[in-house]
Tab-separated table of C-alpha atoms in Angstrom:
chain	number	residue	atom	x	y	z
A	1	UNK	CA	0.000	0.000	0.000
A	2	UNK	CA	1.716	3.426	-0.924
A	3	UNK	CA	0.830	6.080	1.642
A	4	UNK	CA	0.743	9.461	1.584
A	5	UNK	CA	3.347	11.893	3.026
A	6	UNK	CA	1.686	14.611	5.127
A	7	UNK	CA	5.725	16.150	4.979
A	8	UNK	CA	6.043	16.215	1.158
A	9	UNK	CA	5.457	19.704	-0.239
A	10	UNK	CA	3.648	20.390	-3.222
A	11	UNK	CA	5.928	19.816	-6.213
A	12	UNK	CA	5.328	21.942	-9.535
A	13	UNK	CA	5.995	21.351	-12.919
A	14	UNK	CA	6.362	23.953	-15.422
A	15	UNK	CA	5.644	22.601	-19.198
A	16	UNK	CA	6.673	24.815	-22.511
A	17	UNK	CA	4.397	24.181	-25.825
A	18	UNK	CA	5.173	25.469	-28.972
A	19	UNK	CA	2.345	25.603	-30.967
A	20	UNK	CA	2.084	27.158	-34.849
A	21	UNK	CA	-0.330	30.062	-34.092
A	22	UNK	CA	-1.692	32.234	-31.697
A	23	UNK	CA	-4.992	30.237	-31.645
A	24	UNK	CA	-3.129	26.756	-31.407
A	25	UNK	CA	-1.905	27.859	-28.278
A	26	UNK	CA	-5.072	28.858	-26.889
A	27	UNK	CA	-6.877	25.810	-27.515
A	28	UNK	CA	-3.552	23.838	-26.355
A	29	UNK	CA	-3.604	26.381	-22.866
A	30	UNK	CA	-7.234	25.477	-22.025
A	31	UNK	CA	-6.858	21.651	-22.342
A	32	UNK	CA	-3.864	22.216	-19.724
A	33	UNK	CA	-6.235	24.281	-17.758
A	34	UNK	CA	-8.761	21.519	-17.745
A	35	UNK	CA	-6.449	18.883	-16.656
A	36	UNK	CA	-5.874	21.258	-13.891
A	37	UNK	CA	-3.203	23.366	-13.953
A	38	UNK	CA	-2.939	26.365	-11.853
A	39	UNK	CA	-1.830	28.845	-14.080
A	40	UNK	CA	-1.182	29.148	-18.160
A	41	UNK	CA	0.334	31.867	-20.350
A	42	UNK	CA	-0.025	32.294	-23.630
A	43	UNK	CA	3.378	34.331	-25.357
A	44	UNK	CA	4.497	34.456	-29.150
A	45	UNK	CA	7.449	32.762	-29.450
A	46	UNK	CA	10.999	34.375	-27.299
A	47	UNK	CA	8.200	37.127	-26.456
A	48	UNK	CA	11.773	37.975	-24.498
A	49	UNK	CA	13.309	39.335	-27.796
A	50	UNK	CA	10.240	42.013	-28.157
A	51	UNK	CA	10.601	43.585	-23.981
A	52	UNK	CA	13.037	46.487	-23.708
A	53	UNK	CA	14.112	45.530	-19.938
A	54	UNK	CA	15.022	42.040	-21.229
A	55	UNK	CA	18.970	40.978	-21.804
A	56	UNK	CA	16.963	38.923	-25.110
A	57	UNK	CA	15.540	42.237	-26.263
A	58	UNK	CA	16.504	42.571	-30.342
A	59	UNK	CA	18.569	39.697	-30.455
A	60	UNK	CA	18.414	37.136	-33.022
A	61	UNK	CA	16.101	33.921	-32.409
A	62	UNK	CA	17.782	30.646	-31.323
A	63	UNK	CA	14.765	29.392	-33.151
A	64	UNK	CA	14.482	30.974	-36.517
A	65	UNK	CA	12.403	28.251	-37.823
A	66	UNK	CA	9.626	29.200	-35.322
A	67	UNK	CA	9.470	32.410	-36.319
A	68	UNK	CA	5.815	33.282	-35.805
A	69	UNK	CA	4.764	30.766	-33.719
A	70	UNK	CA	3.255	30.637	-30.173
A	71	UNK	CA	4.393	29.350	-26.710
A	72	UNK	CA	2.151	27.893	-23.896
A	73	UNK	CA	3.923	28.020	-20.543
A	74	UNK	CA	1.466	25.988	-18.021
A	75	UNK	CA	2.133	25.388	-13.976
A	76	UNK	CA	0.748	22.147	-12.999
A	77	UNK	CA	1.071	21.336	-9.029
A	78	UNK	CA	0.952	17.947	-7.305
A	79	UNK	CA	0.502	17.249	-3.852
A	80	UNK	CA	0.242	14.591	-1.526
A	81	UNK	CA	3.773	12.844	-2.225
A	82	UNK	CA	7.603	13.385	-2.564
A	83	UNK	CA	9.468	13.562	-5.968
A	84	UNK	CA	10.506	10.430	-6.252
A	85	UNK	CA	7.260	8.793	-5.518
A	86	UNK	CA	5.818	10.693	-8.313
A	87	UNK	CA	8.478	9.836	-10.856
A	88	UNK	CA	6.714	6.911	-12.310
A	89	UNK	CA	3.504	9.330	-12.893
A	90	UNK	CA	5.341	12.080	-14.220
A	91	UNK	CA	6.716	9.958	-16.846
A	92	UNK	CA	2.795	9.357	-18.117
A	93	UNK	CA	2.820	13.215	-17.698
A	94	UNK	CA	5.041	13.974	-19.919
A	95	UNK	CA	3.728	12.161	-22.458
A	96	UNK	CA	-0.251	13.053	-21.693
A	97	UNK	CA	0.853	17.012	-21.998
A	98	UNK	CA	3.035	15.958	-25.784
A	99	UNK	CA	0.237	14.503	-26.847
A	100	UNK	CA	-1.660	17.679	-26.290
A	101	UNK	CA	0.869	19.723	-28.129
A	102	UNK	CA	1.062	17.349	-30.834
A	103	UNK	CA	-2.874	17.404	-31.214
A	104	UNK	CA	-2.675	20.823	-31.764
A	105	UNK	CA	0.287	20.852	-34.426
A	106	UNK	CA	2.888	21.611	-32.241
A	107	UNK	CA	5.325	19.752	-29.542
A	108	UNK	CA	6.697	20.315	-26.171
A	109	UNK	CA	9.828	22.312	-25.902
A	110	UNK	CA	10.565	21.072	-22.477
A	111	UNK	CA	9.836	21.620	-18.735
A	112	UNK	CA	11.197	22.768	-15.419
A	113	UNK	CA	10.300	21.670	-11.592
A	114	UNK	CA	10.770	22.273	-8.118
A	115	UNK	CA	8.876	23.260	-4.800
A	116	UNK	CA	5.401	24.661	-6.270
A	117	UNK	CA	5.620	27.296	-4.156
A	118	UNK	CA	8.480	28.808	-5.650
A	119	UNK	CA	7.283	28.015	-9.173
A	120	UNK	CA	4.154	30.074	-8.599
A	121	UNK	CA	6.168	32.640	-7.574
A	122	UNK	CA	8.335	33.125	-10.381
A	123	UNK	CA	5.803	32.463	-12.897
A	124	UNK	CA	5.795	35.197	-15.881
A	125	UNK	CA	2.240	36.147	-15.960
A	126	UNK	CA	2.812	38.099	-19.275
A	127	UNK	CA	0.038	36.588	-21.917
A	128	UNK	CA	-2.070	34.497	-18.579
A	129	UNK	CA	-5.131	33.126	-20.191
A	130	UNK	CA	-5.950	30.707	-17.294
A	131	UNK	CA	-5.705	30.930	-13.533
A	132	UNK	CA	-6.949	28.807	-10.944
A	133	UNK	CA	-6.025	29.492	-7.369
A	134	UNK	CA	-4.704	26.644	-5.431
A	135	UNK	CA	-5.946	23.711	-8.077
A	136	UNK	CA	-3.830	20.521	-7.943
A	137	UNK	CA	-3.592	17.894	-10.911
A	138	UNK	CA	-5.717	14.827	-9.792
A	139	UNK	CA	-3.613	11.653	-8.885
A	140	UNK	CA	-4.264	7.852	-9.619
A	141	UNK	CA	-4.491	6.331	-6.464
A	142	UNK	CA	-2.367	4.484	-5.801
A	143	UNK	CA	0.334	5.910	-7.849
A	144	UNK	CA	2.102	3.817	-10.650
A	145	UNK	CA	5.013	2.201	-9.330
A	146	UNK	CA	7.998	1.194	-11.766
A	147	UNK	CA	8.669	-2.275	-12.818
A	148	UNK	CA	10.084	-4.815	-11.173
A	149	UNK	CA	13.661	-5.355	-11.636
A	150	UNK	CA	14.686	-8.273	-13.068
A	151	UNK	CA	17.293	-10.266	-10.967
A	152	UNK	CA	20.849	-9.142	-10.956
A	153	UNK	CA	23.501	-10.774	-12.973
A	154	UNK	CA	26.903	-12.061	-11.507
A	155	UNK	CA	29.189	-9.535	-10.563
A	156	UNK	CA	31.817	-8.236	-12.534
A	157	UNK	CA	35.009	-9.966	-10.853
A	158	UNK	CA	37.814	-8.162	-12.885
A	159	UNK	CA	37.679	-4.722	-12.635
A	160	UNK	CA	41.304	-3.600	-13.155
A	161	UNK	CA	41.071	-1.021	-15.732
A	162	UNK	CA	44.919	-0.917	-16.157
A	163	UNK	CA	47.764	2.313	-16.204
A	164	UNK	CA	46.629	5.185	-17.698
A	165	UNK	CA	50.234	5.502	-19.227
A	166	UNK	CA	48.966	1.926	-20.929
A	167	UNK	CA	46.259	2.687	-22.157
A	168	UNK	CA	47.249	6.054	-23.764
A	169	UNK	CA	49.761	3.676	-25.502
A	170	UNK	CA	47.210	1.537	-27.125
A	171	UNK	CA	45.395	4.357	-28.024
A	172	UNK	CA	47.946	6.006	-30.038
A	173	UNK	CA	48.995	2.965	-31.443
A	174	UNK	CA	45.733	1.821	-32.393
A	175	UNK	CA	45.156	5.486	-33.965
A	176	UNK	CA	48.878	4.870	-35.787
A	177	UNK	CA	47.569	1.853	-37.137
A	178	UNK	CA	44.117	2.488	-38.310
A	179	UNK	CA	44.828	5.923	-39.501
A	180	UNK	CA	48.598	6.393	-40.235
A	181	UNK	CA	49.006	10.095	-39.612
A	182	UNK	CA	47.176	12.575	-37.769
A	183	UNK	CA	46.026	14.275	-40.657
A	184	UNK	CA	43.823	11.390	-41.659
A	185	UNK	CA	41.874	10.635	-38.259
A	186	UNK	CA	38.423	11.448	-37.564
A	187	UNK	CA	37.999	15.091	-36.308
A	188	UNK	CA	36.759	12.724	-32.707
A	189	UNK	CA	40.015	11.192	-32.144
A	190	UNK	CA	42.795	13.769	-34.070
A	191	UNK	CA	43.618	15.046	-30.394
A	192	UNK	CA	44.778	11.765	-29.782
A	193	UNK	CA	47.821	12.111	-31.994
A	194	UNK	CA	49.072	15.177	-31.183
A	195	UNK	CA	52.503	14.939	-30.062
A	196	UNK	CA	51.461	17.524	-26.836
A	197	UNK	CA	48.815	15.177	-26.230
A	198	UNK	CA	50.309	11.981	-26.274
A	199	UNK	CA	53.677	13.078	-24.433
A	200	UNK	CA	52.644	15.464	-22.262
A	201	UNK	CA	51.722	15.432	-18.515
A	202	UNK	CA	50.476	11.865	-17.987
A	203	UNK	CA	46.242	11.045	-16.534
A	204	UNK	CA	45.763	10.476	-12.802
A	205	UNK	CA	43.622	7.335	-13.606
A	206	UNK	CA	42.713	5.418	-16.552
A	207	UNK	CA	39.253	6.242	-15.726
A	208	UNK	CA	39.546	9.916	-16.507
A	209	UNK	CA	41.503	9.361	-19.698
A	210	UNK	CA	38.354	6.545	-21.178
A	211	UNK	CA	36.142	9.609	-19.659
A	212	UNK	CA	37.371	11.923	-21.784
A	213	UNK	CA	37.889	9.632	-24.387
A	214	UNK	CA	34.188	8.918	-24.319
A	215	UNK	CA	33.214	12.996	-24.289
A	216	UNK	CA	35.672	13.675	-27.437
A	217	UNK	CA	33.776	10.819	-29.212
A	218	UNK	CA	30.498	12.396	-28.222
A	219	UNK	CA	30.187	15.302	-26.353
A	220	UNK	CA	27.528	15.123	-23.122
A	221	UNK	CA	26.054	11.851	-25.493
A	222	UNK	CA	25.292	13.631	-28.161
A	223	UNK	CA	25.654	11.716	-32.187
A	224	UNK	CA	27.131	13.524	-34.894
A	225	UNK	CA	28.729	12.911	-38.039
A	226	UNK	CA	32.058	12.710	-35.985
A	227	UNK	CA	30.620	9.979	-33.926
A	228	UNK	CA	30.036	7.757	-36.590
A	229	UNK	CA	33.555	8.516	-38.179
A	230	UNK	CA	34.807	7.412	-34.547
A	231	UNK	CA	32.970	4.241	-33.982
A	232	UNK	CA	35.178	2.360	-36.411
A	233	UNK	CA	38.470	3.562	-33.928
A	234	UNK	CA	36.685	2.325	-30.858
A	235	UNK	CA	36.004	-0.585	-32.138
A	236	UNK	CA	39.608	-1.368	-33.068
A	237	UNK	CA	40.832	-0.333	-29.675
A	238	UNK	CA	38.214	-2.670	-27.793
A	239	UNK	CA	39.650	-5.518	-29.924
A	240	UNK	CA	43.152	-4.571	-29.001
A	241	UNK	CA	45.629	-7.128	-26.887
A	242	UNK	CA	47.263	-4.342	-24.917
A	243	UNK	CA	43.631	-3.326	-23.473
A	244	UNK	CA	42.863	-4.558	-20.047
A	245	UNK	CA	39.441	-6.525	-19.782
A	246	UNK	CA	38.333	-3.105	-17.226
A	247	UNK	CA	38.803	-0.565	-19.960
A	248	UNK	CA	37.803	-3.217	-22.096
A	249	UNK	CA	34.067	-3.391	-20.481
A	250	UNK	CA	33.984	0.846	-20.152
A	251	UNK	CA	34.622	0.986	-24.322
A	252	UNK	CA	32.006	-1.540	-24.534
A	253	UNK	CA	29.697	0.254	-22.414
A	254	UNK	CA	30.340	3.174	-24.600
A	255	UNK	CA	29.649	1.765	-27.664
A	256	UNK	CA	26.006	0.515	-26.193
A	257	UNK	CA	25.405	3.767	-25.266
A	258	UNK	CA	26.297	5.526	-28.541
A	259	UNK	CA	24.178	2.406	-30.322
A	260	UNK	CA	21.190	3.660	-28.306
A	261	UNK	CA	21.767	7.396	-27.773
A	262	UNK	CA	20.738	8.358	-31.662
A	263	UNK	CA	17.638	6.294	-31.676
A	264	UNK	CA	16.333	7.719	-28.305
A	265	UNK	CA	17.102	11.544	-29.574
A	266	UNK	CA	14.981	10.504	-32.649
A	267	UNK	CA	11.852	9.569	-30.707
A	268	UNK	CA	12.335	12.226	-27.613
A	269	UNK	CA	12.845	15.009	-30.831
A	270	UNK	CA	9.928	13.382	-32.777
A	271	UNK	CA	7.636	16.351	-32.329
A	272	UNK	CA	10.146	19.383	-32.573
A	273	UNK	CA	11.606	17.883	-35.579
A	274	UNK	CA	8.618	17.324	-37.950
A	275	UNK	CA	6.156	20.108	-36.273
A	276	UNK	CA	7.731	23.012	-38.387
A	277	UNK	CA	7.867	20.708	-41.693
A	278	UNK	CA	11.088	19.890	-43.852
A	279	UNK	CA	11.763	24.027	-43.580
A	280	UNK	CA	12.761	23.494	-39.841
A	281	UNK	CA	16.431	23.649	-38.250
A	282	UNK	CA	18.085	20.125	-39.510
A	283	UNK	CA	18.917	17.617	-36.447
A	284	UNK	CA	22.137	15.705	-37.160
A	285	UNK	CA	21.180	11.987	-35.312
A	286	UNK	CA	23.493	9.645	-37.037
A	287	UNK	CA	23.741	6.034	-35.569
């Protein structure tokens, strides 16, 4: 049975629509309203660029695609339970408020949370089309739980990852082979060849050097054409004798994520990508 916490404060969530015109974003705000959210605003789009106070004032959109277009901001509030009670719910969320932006021609641009109370407090009131003083979003009762884990596997049992000084080695070696000279690697991995780089002041652990490794391949996770043009190295250097079965699982666990990172952009960029048509800002999500 999952009780309720009498402690927990009300947690808000703050949802962005963009939606294609002014009365898109209407309609879109009082669907919100009716699922009960407190407050909604309805703004063009970077409504920031058009106020005289504001550091965005007659700047250039980070959005020129949307030129034109209409944004819902929407305060939803739910009570009764900590965060990570609701996390399960909010995932359903999510998805229940993209769907209403999708029905509407647009998508969700994203969202922001934290104590309600201080939500409702900053809330930009510019453009408010719906207000409604102290309502809460209903909750399921009891509150969807996540799935059960699946038993645990056997633990890893060789987790030496191996001298950083090592491992560099390989790398450049690998690199050497694959490539021959710096001027033909992948844009990802040409640091690896410079002679600064590869003689210079020597990593404090092996896991910092496969860190950064990882980040050059794809910065903060994210696929580009570079990426792809890296995968091939990676590969090589996973395969390579001189690699200690440690690194050997980290490069391995890279390589997963990279598989999956480009296909999970694609669906959680669905929306944005194909709501402004084939004129909008390209999205590079090579895989």
């Amino acid at each position: 049975m999952q009780l309720m916490s009498a402690a927990a404060p009300a947690w808000g969530v703050q949802y962005t629509l963009s939606l294609p015109s002014k009365g898109a974003a209407r309609a879109a705000a009082a669907e919100l309203s009716g699922m009960g959210h407190r407050l909604t605003a309805v703004r063009v789009h970077d409504h920031f660029r058009f106020v005289p106070s504001s550091f965005w004032y007659g700047r250039p959109s980070m959005d020129p695609e949307l030129e034109g277009w209409w944004q819902v901001f929407s305060l939803a509030v739910y009570s009764g339970y900590d965060r990570m009670a609701l996390e399960p719910f909010f995932r359903s969320e999510r998805i229940r408020v993209a769907h209403v932006a999708r029905a509407h021609g647009g998508f969700q641009q994203g969202y922001s949370e934290g104590h309600a109370a201080t939500l409702e407090g900053v809330f930009t009131r510019d453009g408010l089309v719906h207000e409604q003083a102290g309502a809460n979003v209903a909750l399921p009762s009891p509150l969807p739980k996540d799935p059960v884990r699946p038993p645990a596997g056997p633990p890893w049992t060789c987790s030496e990852v191996g001298e950083p000084a090592v491992v560099v080695e390989a790398v450049v070696a690998v690199a050497e082979r694959m490539y021959g000279s710096a001027e033909d690697v992948p844009d990802a991995v040409g640091w690896l060849l410079d002679e600064e780089f590869a003689f210079g002041e020597p990593y404090g652990s092996t896991g910092e050097f496969l860190g950064d490794l990882a980040d050059a391949v794809a910065h903060q996770g994210t696929c580009t054409d570079a990426t792809v043009e890296a995968v091939p190295f990676l590969m090589e250097l996973v395969s390579d004798g001189n690699v200690t079965p440690g690194s050997r699982l980290v490069l391995l666990g890279d390589l997963l994520r990279l598989a999956a990172s480009g296909p999970a952009a694609a669906v959680s960029l669905a929306d944005r990508i194909t709501a402004p048509g084939v004129s909008g800002r390209s999205l590079q999500l090579n895989t």
